[in-house]
Amino acid sequence: MQSVCFFASYFTGNSLPYYITLYLKELNKHFTKVVLLSSQSNLQDSDLQFLKAENIQLMIEKNEGFDFGLWYKAFQQFDISSFEQVALVNDSCILFKPLNEFMNWSCTNKADLQGMTLSDSIAPHVQSYFLILQRSAIKHAVIYFKEHKILANISDVIKTYEVGLSTYLISKGLKIDSYVDNNGYSGEYSPYYHCIDYHIAKGIPLIKKKILFESYRKDELFTLARMNFNISVAYYINLIKMNSKNLIIDFNKLDADKSEILPWLAKIKYQLSVAGINTVRHFRKRKYC
């Protein structure tokens, strides 16, 4: 079966981060062709040799339209209809164990669009950090990308591509599915963060990079505090180790990829926010009981 994986990546400097090389090597085991999409045109020689040795194609493109912009450009340069499976993957997650179990699930699952996790936010959709289009969905996706092209506004990207692609495929009578469920959760918060402990226990092989890198946006922290989300890196590393066999990642090497961490003062403010929110909730609950 001819398959291709388009890996959208954003990093600074002229060297491939450790977690990206690890991810690419694993993807290369499961797809007949892997294409690294990046705006970095001056990679150091050792990384170019790595890509050559792994037979990974490097496609240099201007950073516009976010991940879907890069995937759109890949769709314009490749004969997508010649593949029986197309994977759209980005570097927002860190792979910590082999993809074997997920790919075995993908081979036996009958959905036309598959991924790691689902969300009901706005409309049911497969979350776009890891998507697999089966042959039945590829022709429809090609038409959809050609129609909507590159979108510059992140809200438009979320509505049109992140959510809209799944909605469009469903409207064509196709099915979507995810490797792990959300344990019945369907609330206001992102199921990825709300259900992360459950997902790791169920065998998901990835974790959001920002969780291990502490690279949260300021506007995210209040929502995470309302969710009572644990931002301790050590907590998630221990959780991964307890629930995962055959780890392929070296967490010590991962430290070298971190550009900055959450300042200690921001961590204290976060914990105070969590405590304050929980206190207010406690008194509100007592008031209405």
PDB file of C-alpha atoms in Angstrom, residues 112-239:
ATOM      1  CA  ASP A 112     -12.429   7.088   6.527  1.00  0.00           C
ATOM      2  CA  LEU A 113     -10.776   9.819   8.628  1.00  0.00           C
ATOM      3  CA  GLN A 114      -8.853   8.646  11.668  1.00  0.00           C
ATOM      4  CA  GLY A 115      -6.845  10.310  14.391  1.00  0.00           C
ATOM      5  CA  MET A 116      -5.664  10.134  17.963  1.00  0.00           C
ATOM      6  CA  THR A 117      -8.463  12.075  19.673  1.00  0.00           C
ATOM      7  CA  LEU A 118     -11.886  13.564  18.981  1.00  0.00           C
ATOM      8  CA  SER A 119     -13.483  16.825  20.088  1.00  0.00           C
ATOM      9  CA  ASP A 120     -17.131  17.909  20.118  1.00  0.00           C
ATOM     10  CA  SER A 121     -16.229  21.613  20.274  1.00  0.00           C
ATOM     11  CA  ILE A 122     -18.230  23.519  17.595  1.00  0.00           C
ATOM     12  CA  ALA A 123     -18.934  20.177  15.866  1.00  0.00           C
ATOM     13  CA  PRO A 124     -17.562  16.624  16.171  1.00  0.00           C
ATOM     14  CA  HIS A 125     -14.114  16.457  14.616  1.00  0.00           C
ATOM     15  CA  VAL A 126     -10.838  14.571  14.704  1.00  0.00           C
ATOM     16  CA  GLN A 127      -8.182  16.765  16.294  1.00  0.00           C
ATOM     17  CA  SER A 128      -5.669  17.777  13.661  1.00  0.00           C
ATOM     18  CA  TYR A 129      -2.290  17.079  15.267  1.00  0.00           C
ATOM     19  CA  PHE A 130      -2.482  13.569  13.757  1.00  0.00           C
ATOM     20  CA  LEU A 131      -4.893  12.771  10.911  1.00  0.00           C
ATOM     21  CA  ILE A 132      -5.045   9.784   8.581  1.00  0.00           C
ATOM     22  CA  LEU A 133      -7.076  10.019   5.398  1.00  0.00           C
ATOM     23  CA  GLN A 134      -7.975   6.653   3.918  1.00  0.00           C
ATOM     24  CA  ARG A 135      -8.436   6.294   0.159  1.00  0.00           C
ATOM     25  CA  SER A 136     -12.199   6.830   0.443  1.00  0.00           C
ATOM     26  CA  ALA A 137     -11.587  10.279   1.987  1.00  0.00           C
ATOM     27  CA  ILE A 138      -8.571  11.418  -0.045  1.00  0.00           C
ATOM     28  CA  LYS A 139     -10.422  12.601  -3.161  1.00  0.00           C
ATOM     29  CA  HIS A 140     -12.866  14.609  -1.039  1.00  0.00           C
ATOM     30  CA  ALA A 141     -10.021  16.156   0.969  1.00  0.00           C
ATOM     31  CA  VAL A 142      -8.233  17.187  -2.242  1.00  0.00           C
ATOM     32  CA  ILE A 143     -11.379  19.004  -3.399  1.00  0.00           C
ATOM     33  CA  TYR A 144     -11.836  20.624   0.031  1.00  0.00           C
ATOM     34  CA  PHE A 145      -8.257  21.900   0.233  1.00  0.00           C
ATOM     35  CA  LYS A 146      -8.426  23.206  -3.340  1.00  0.00           C
ATOM     36  CA  GLU A 147     -11.598  25.123  -2.533  1.00  0.00           C
ATOM     37  CA  HIS A 148     -10.405  26.756   0.707  1.00  0.00           C
ATOM     38  CA  LYS A 149      -6.682  27.155   0.009  1.00  0.00           C
ATOM     39  CA  ILE A 150      -4.518  29.064   2.526  1.00  0.00           C
ATOM     40  CA  LEU A 151      -6.265  30.911   5.358  1.00  0.00           C
ATOM     41  CA  ALA A 152      -4.332  33.510   7.325  1.00  0.00           C
ATOM     42  CA  ASN A 153      -6.602  33.909  10.345  1.00  0.00           C
ATOM     43  CA  ILE A 154      -6.337  31.212  13.042  1.00  0.00           C
ATOM     44  CA  SER A 155     -10.071  31.385  13.791  1.00  0.00           C
ATOM     45  CA  ASP A 156     -10.825  30.739  10.124  1.00  0.00           C
ATOM     46  CA  VAL A 157      -8.342  27.850  10.077  1.00  0.00           C
ATOM     47  CA  ILE A 158     -10.002  26.243  13.102  1.00  0.00           C
ATOM     48  CA  LYS A 159     -13.512  26.685  11.730  1.00  0.00           C
ATOM     49  CA  THR A 160     -12.754  25.739   8.127  1.00  0.00           C
ATOM     50  CA  TYR A 161     -10.072  23.071   8.490  1.00  0.00           C
ATOM     51  CA  GLU A 162      -9.704  21.822  12.085  1.00  0.00           C
ATOM     52  CA  VAL A 163     -13.472  21.375  12.425  1.00  0.00           C
ATOM     53  CA  GLY A 164     -14.681  21.844   8.875  1.00  0.00           C
ATOM     54  CA  LEU A 165     -12.757  19.006   7.226  1.00  0.00           C
ATOM     55  CA  SER A 166     -14.394  16.422   9.490  1.00  0.00           C
ATOM     56  CA  THR A 167     -17.805  18.045   8.984  1.00  0.00           C
ATOM     57  CA  TYR A 168     -17.340  18.033   5.214  1.00  0.00           C
ATOM     58  CA  LEU A 169     -16.344  14.371   5.097  1.00  0.00           C
ATOM     59  CA  ILE A 170     -19.303  13.426   7.301  1.00  0.00           C
ATOM     60  CA  SER A 171     -21.591  15.309   4.895  1.00  0.00           C
ATOM     61  CA  LYS A 172     -20.256  13.047   2.124  1.00  0.00           C
ATOM     62  CA  GLY A 173     -21.361   9.977   4.058  1.00  0.00           C
ATOM     63  CA  LEU A 174     -17.915   9.151   5.427  1.00  0.00           C
ATOM     64  CA  LYS A 175     -17.030   8.167   8.974  1.00  0.00           C
ATOM     65  CA  ILE A 176     -14.567   9.656  11.445  1.00  0.00           C
ATOM     66  CA  ASP A 177     -13.070   7.949  14.486  1.00  0.00           C
ATOM     67  CA  SER A 178     -10.278   8.280  17.045  1.00  0.00           C
ATOM     68  CA  TYR A 179      -7.853   5.894  18.688  1.00  0.00           C
ATOM     69  CA  VAL A 180      -8.901   6.889  22.209  1.00  0.00           C
ATOM     70  CA  ASP A 181     -12.263   8.138  23.445  1.00  0.00           C
ATOM     71  CA  ASN A 182     -12.934  10.907  25.967  1.00  0.00           C
ATOM     72  CA  ASN A 183     -14.371   8.721  28.704  1.00  0.00           C
ATOM     73  CA  GLY A 184     -17.834  10.174  28.143  1.00  0.00           C
ATOM     74  CA  TYR A 185     -16.707  13.774  28.564  1.00  0.00           C
ATOM     75  CA  SER A 186     -18.382  16.444  26.425  1.00  0.00           C
ATOM     76  CA  GLY A 187     -17.996  19.751  28.240  1.00  0.00           C
ATOM     77  CA  GLU A 188     -16.679  23.258  27.658  1.00  0.00           C
ATOM     78  CA  TYR A 189     -12.999  22.417  28.044  1.00  0.00           C
ATOM     79  CA  SER A 190     -10.656  20.938  25.462  1.00  0.00           C
ATOM     80  CA  PRO A 191     -11.014  17.162  25.824  1.00  0.00           C
ATOM     81  CA  TYR A 192      -7.309  16.794  25.138  1.00  0.00           C
ATOM     82  CA  TYR A 193      -6.360  18.543  28.383  1.00  0.00           C
ATOM     83  CA  HIS A 194      -9.401  17.507  30.396  1.00  0.00           C
ATOM     84  CA  CYS A 195      -8.914  13.828  29.541  1.00  0.00           C
ATOM     85  CA  ILE A 196      -5.127  13.628  29.326  1.00  0.00           C
ATOM     86  CA  ASP A 197      -4.655  11.232  32.267  1.00  0.00           C
ATOM     87  CA  TYR A 198      -7.300   8.936  30.799  1.00  0.00           C
ATOM     88  CA  HIS A 199      -5.774   9.147  27.310  1.00  0.00           C
ATOM     89  CA  ILE A 200      -2.311   8.200  28.540  1.00  0.00           C
ATOM     90  CA  ALA A 201      -3.759   5.299  30.527  1.00  0.00           C
ATOM     91  CA  LYS A 202      -5.590   4.151  27.362  1.00  0.00           C
ATOM     92  CA  GLY A 203      -2.340   4.028  25.387  1.00  0.00           C
ATOM     93  CA  ILE A 204      -2.043   7.249  23.409  1.00  0.00           C
ATOM     94  CA  PRO A 205       1.624   7.527  22.276  1.00  0.00           C
ATOM     95  CA  LEU A 206       1.823  11.329  22.163  1.00  0.00           C
ATOM     96  CA  ILE A 207       1.696  14.280  24.518  1.00  0.00           C
ATOM     97  CA  LYS A 208       1.380  17.956  23.651  1.00  0.00           C
ATOM     98  CA  LYS A 209       4.802  19.587  23.450  1.00  0.00           C
ATOM     99  CA  LYS A 210       3.690  22.580  25.502  1.00  0.00           C
ATOM    100  CA  ILE A 211       2.945  20.320  28.483  1.00  0.00           C
ATOM    101  CA  LEU A 212       6.518  19.019  28.689  1.00  0.00           C
ATOM    102  CA  PHE A 213       8.057  22.321  27.541  1.00  0.00           C
ATOM    103  CA  GLU A 214       5.853  24.536  29.759  1.00  0.00           C
ATOM    104  CA  SER A 215       5.274  26.728  26.715  1.00  0.00           C
ATOM    105  CA  TYR A 216       1.712  27.773  27.513  1.00  0.00           C
ATOM    106  CA  ARG A 217       0.321  31.025  26.187  1.00  0.00           C
ATOM    107  CA  LYS A 218      -0.752  33.477  28.869  1.00  0.00           C
ATOM    108  CA  ASP A 219      -4.365  33.351  27.687  1.00  0.00           C
ATOM    109  CA  GLU A 220      -4.375  29.550  28.082  1.00  0.00           C
ATOM    110  CA  LEU A 221      -3.375  29.507  31.733  1.00  0.00           C
ATOM    111  CA  PHE A 222      -6.634  30.894  33.109  1.00  0.00           C
ATOM    112  CA  THR A 223      -8.673  28.304  31.201  1.00  0.00           C
ATOM    113  CA  LEU A 224      -6.356  25.550  32.427  1.00  0.00           C
ATOM    114  CA  ALA A 225      -6.685  26.868  35.980  1.00  0.00           C
ATOM    115  CA  ARG A 226     -10.487  26.690  35.709  1.00  0.00           C
ATOM    116  CA  MET A 227     -10.007  23.106  34.553  1.00  0.00           C
ATOM    117  CA  ASN A 228      -7.808  22.412  37.604  1.00  0.00           C
ATOM    118  CA  PHE A 229      -5.147  21.219  35.167  1.00  0.00           C
ATOM    119  CA  ASN A 230      -1.866  19.993  36.619  1.00  0.00           C
ATOM    120  CA  ILE A 231       1.028  21.861  34.949  1.00  0.00           C
ATOM    121  CA  SER A 232       3.809  19.850  36.630  1.00  0.00           C
ATOM    122  CA  VAL A 233       6.164  18.403  33.996  1.00  0.00           C
ATOM    123  CA  ALA A 234       7.387  15.756  36.446  1.00  0.00           C
ATOM    124  CA  TYR A 235       3.800  14.589  36.974  1.00  0.00           C
ATOM    125  CA  TYR A 236       3.317  13.804  33.270  1.00  0.00           C
ATOM    126  CA  ILE A 237       6.707  12.188  32.841  1.00  0.00           C
ATOM    127  CA  ASN A 238       5.908   9.862  35.742  1.00  0.00           C
ATOM    128  CA  LEU A 239       2.437   9.217  34.328  1.00  0.00           C
TER     129      LEU A 239
END
